[in-house]
JSON list of C-alpha atoms in Angstrom, two decimals:
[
{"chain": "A", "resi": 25, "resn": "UNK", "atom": "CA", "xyz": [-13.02, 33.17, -25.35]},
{"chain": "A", "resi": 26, "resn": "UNK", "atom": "CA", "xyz": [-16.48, 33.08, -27.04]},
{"chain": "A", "resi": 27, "resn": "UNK", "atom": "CA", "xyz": [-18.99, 33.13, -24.11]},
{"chain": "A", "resi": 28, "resn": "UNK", "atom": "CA", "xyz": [-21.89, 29.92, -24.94]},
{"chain": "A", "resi": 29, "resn": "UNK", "atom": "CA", "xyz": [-24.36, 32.88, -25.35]},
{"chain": "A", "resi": 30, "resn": "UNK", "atom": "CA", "xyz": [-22.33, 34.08, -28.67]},
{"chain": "A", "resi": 31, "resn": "UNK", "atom": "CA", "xyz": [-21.90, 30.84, -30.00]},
{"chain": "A", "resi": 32, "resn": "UNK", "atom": "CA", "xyz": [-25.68, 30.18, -29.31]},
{"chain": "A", "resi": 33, "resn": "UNK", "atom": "CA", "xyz": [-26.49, 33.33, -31.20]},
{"chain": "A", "resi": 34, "resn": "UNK", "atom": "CA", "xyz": [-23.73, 32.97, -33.81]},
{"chain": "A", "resi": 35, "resn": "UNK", "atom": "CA", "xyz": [-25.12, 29.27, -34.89]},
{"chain": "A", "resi": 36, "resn": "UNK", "atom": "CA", "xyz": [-28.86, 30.57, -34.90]},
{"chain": "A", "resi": 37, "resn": "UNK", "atom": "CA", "xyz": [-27.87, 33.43, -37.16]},
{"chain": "A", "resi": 38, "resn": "UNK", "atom": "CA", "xyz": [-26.15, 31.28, -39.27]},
{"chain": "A", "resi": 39, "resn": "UNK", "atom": "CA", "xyz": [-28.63, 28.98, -39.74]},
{"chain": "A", "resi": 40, "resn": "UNK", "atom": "CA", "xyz": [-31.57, 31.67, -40.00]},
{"chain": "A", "resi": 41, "resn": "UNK", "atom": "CA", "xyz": [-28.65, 32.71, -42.88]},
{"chain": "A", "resi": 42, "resn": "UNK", "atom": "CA", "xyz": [-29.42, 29.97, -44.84]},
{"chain": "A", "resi": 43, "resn": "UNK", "atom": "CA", "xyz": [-33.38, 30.29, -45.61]},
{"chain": "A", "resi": 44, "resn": "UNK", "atom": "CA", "xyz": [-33.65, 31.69, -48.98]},
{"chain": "A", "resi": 45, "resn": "UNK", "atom": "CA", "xyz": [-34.32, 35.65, -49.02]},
{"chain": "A", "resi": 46, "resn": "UNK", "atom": "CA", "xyz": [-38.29, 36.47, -48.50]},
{"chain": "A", "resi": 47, "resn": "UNK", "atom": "CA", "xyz": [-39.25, 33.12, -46.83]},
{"chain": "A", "resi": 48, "resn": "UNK", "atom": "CA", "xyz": [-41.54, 32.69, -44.38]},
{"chain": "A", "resi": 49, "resn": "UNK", "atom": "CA", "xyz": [-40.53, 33.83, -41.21]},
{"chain": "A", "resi": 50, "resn": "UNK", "atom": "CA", "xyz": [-38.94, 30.64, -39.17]},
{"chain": "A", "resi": 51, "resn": "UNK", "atom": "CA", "xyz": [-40.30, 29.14, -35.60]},
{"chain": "A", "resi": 52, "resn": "UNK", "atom": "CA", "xyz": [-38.32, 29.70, -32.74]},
{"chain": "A", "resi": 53, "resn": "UNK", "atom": "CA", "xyz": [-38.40, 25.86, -32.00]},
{"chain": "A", "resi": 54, "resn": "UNK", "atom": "CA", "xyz": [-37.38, 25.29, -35.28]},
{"chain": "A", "resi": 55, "resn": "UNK", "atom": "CA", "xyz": [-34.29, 27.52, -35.01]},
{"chain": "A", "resi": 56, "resn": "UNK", "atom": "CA", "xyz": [-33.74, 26.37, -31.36]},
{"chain": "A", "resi": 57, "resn": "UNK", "atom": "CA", "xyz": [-33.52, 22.36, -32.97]},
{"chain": "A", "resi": 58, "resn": "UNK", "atom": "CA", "xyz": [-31.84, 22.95, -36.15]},
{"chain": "A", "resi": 59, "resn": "UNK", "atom": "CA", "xyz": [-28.80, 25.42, -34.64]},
{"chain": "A", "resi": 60, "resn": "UNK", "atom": "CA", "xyz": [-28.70, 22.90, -31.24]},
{"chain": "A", "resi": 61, "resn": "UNK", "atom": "CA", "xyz": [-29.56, 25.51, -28.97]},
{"chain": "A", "resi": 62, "resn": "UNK", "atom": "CA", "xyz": [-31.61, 25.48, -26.25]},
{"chain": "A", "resi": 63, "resn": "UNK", "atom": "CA", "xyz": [-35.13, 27.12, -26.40]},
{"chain": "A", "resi": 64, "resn": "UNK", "atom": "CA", "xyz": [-34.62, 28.97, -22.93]},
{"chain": "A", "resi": 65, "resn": "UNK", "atom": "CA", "xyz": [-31.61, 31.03, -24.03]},
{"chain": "A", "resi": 66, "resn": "UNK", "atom": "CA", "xyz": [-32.62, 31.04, -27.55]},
{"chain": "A", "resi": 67, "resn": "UNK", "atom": "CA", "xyz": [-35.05, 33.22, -26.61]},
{"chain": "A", "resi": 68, "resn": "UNK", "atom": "CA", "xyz": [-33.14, 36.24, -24.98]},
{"chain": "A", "resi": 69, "resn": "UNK", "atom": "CA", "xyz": [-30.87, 36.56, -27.39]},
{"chain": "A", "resi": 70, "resn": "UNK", "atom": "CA", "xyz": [-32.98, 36.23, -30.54]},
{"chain": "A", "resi": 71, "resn": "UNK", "atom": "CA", "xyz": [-35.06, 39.93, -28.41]},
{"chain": "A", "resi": 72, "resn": "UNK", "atom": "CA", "xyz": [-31.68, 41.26, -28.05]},
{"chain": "A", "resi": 73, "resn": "UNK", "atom": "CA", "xyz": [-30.69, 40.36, -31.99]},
{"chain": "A", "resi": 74, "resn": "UNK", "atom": "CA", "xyz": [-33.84, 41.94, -32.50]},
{"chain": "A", "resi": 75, "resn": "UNK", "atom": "CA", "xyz": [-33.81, 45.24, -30.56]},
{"chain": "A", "resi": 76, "resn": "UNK", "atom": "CA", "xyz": [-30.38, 45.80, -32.31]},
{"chain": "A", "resi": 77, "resn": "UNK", "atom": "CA", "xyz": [-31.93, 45.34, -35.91]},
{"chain": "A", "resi": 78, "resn": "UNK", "atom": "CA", "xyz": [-30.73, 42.13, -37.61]},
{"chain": "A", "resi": 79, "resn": "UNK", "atom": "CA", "xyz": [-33.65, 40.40, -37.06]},
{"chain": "A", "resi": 80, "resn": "UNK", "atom": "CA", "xyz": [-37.51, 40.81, -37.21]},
{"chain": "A", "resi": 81, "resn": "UNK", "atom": "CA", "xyz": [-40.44, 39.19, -35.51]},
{"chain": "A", "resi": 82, "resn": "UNK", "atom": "CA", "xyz": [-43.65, 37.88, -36.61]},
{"chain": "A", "resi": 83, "resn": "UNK", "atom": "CA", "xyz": [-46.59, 36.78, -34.25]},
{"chain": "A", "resi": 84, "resn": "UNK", "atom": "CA", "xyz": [-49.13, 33.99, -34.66]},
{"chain": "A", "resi": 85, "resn": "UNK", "atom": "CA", "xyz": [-49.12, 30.75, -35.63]},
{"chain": "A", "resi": 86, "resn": "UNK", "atom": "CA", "xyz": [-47.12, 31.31, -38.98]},
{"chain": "A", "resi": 87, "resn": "UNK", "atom": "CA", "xyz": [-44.92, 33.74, -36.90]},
{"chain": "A", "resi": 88, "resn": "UNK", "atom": "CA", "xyz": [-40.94, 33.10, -36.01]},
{"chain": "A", "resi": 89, "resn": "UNK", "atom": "CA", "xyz": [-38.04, 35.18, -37.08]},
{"chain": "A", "resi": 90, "resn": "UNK", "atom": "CA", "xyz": [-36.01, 36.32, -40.08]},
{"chain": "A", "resi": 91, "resn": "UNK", "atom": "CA", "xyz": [-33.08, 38.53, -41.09]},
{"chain": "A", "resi": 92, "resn": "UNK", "atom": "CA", "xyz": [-33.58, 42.15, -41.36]},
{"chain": "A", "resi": 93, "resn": "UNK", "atom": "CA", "xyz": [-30.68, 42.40, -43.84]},
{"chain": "A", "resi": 94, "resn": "UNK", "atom": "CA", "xyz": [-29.00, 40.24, -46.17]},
{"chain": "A", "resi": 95, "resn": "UNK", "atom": "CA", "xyz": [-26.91, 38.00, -45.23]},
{"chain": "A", "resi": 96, "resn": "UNK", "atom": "CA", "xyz": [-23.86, 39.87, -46.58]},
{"chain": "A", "resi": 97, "resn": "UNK", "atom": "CA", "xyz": [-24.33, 43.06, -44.41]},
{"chain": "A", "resi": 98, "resn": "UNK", "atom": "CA", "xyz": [-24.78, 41.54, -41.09]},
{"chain": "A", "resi": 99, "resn": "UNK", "atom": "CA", "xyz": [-21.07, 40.64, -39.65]},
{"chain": "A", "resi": 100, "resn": "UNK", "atom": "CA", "xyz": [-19.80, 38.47, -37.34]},
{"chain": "A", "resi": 101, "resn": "UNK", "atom": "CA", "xyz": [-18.60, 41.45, -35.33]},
{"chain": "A", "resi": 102, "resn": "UNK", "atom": "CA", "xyz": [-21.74, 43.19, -34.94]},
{"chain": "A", "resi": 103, "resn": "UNK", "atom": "CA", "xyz": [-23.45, 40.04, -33.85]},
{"chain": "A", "resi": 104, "resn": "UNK", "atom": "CA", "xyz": [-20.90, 39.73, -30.88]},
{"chain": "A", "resi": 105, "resn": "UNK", "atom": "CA", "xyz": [-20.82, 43.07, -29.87]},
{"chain": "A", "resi": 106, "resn": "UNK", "atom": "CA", "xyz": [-24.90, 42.75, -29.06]},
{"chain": "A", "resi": 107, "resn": "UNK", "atom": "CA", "xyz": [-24.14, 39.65, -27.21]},
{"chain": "A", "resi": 108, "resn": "UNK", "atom": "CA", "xyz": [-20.50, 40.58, -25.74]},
{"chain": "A", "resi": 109, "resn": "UNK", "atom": "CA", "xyz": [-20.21, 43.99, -26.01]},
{"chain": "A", "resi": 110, "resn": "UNK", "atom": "CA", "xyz": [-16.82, 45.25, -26.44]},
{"chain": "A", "resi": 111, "resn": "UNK", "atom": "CA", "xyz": [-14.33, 43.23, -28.58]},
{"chain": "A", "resi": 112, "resn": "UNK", "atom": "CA", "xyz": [-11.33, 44.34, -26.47]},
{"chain": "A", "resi": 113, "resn": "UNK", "atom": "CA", "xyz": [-9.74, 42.18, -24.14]},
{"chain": "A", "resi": 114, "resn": "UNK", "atom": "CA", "xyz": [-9.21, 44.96, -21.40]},
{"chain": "A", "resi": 115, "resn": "UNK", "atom": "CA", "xyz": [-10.63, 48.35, -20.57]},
{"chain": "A", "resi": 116, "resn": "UNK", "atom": "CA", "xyz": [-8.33, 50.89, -21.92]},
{"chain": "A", "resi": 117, "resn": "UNK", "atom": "CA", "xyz": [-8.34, 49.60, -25.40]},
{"chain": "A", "resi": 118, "resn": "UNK", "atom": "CA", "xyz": [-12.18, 49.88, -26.20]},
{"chain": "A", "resi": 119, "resn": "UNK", "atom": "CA", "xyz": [-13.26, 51.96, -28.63]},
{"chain": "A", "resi": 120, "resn": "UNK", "atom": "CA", "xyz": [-17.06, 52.06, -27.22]},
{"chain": "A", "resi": 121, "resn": "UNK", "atom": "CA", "xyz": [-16.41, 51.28, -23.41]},
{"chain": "A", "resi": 122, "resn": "UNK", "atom": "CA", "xyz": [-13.09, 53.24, -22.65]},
{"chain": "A", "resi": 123, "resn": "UNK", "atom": "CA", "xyz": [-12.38, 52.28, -18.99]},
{"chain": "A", "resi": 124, "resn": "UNK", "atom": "CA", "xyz": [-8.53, 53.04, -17.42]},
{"chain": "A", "resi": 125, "resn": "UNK", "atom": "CA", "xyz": [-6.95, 50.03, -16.07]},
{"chain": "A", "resi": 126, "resn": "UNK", "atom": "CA", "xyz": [-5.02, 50.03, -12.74]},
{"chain": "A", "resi": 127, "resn": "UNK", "atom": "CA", "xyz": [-2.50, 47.77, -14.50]},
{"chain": "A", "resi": 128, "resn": "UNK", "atom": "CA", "xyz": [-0.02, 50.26, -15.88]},
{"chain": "A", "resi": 129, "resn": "UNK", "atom": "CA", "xyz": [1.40, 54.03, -14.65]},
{"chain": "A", "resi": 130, "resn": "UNK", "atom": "CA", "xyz": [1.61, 55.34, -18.27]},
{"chain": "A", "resi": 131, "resn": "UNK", "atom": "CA", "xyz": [-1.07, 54.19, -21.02]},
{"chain": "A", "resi": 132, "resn": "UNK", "atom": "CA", "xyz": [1.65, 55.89, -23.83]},
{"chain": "A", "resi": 133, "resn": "UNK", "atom": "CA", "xyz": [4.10, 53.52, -22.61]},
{"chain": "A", "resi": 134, "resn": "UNK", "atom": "CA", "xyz": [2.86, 50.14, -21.92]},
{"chain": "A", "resi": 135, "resn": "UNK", "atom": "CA", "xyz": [3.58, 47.29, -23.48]},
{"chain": "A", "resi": 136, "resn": "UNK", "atom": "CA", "xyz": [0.61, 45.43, -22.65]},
{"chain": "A", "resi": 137, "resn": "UNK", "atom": "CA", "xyz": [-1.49, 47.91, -23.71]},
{"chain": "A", "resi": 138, "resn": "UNK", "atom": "CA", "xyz": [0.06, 48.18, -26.63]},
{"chain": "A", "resi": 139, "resn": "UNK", "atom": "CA", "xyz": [-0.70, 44.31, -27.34]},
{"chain": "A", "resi": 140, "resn": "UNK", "atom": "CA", "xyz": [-4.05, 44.58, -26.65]},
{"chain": "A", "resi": 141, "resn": "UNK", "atom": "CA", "xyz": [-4.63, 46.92, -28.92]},
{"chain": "A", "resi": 142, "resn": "UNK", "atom": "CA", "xyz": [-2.96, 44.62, -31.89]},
{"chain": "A", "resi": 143, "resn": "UNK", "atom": "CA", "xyz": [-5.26, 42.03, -30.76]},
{"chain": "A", "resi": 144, "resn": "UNK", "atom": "CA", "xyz": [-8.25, 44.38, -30.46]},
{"chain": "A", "resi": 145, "resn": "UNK", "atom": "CA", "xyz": [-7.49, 45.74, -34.40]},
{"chain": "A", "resi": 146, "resn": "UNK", "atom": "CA", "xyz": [-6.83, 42.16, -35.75]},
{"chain": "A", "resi": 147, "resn": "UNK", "atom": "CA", "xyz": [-10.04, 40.32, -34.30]},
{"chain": "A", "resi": 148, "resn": "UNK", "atom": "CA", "xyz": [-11.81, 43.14, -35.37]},
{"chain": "A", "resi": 149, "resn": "UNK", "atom": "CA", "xyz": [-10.72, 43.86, -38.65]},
{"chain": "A", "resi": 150, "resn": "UNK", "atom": "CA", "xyz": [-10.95, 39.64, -38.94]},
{"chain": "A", "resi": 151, "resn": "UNK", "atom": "CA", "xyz": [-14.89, 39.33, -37.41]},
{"chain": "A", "resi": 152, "resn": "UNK", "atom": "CA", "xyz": [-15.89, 42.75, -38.90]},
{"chain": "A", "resi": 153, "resn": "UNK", "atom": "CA", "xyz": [-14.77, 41.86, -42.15]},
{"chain": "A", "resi": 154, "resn": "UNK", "atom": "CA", "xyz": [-16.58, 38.47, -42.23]},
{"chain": "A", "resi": 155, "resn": "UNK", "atom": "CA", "xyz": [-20.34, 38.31, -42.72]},
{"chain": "A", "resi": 156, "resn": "UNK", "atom": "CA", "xyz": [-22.94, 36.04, -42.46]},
{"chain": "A", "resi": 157, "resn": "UNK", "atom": "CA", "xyz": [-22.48, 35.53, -46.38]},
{"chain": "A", "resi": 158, "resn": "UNK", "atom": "CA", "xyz": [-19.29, 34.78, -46.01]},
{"chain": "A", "resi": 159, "resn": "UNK", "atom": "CA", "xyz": [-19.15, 32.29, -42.64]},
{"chain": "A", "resi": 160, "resn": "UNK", "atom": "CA", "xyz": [-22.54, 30.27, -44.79]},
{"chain": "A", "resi": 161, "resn": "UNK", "atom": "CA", "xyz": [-20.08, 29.92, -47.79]},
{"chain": "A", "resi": 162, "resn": "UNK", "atom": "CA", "xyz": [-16.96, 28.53, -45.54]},
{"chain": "A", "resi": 163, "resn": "UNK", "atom": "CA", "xyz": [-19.48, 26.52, -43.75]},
{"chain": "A", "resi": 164, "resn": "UNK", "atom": "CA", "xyz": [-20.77, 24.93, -47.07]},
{"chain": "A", "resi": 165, "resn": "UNK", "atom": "CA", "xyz": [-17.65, 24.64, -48.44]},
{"chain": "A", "resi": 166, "resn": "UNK", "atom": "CA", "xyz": [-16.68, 22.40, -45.05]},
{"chain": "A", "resi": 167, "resn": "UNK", "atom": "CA", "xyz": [-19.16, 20.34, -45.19]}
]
């Protein structure tokens, strides 16, 4: 499962997703309020959105935050990795954070290996293959 921190940062990307390309850069409280997340949190993971380059900061009073990209070349994927780090669901299927498990004598061999890395591929190729552009639309088109 989605830890709170991803959904926190998901919903604030999303909504800083919706301001019209070359607005004004938003407020933090303004994101915090409008994306229902709180201001403490918001915080930490809007620097580490940052620091990986999707978003970028302005100070002063007119200051706050905007996309670095368009909307359409920021996925959902990327945006959990910062957050998460590793889409896999165990060790020895991560592409970026290959770790042996204990679980199994032969990693050719094992089923639940095997599994993993379906699941691994699929939410991958699923939250890889869905940007910000696209999530906006479906959320629009929910509403």
């Amino acid at each position: 499962m989605l830890t709170q921190r991803s959904r926190y940062a998901l919903r604030a990307m999303l909504f800083l997703a919706e301001a019209p390309a070359g607005s004004p850069p938003i407020p933090m409280g303004r994101i915090a309020a409008q994306a229902n997340v709180p201001r403490k949190f918001l915080e930490l993971i809007l620097a580490d959105l940052r620091e990986a380059g999707f978003l970028h900061s302005h100070r002063g009073k007119m200051g706050g935050y905007c996309l670095s990209r368009p909307t359409h070349l920021i996925s959902l994927g990327e945006i959990i990795r910062v957050i998460e780090g590793p889409l896999a669901l165990v060790p020895c299927v991560s592409r970026t954070a290959y770790r042996s498990c204990n679980d199994c004598q032969d990693e050719a061999t094992c089923a639940i290996r095997h599994a993993m890395m379906r699941v691994r591929d699929e939410t991958a190729r699923i939250l890889d293959g869905t940007s910000l552009a696209d999530a906006a639309a479906e959320e629009l088109a929910a509403a």
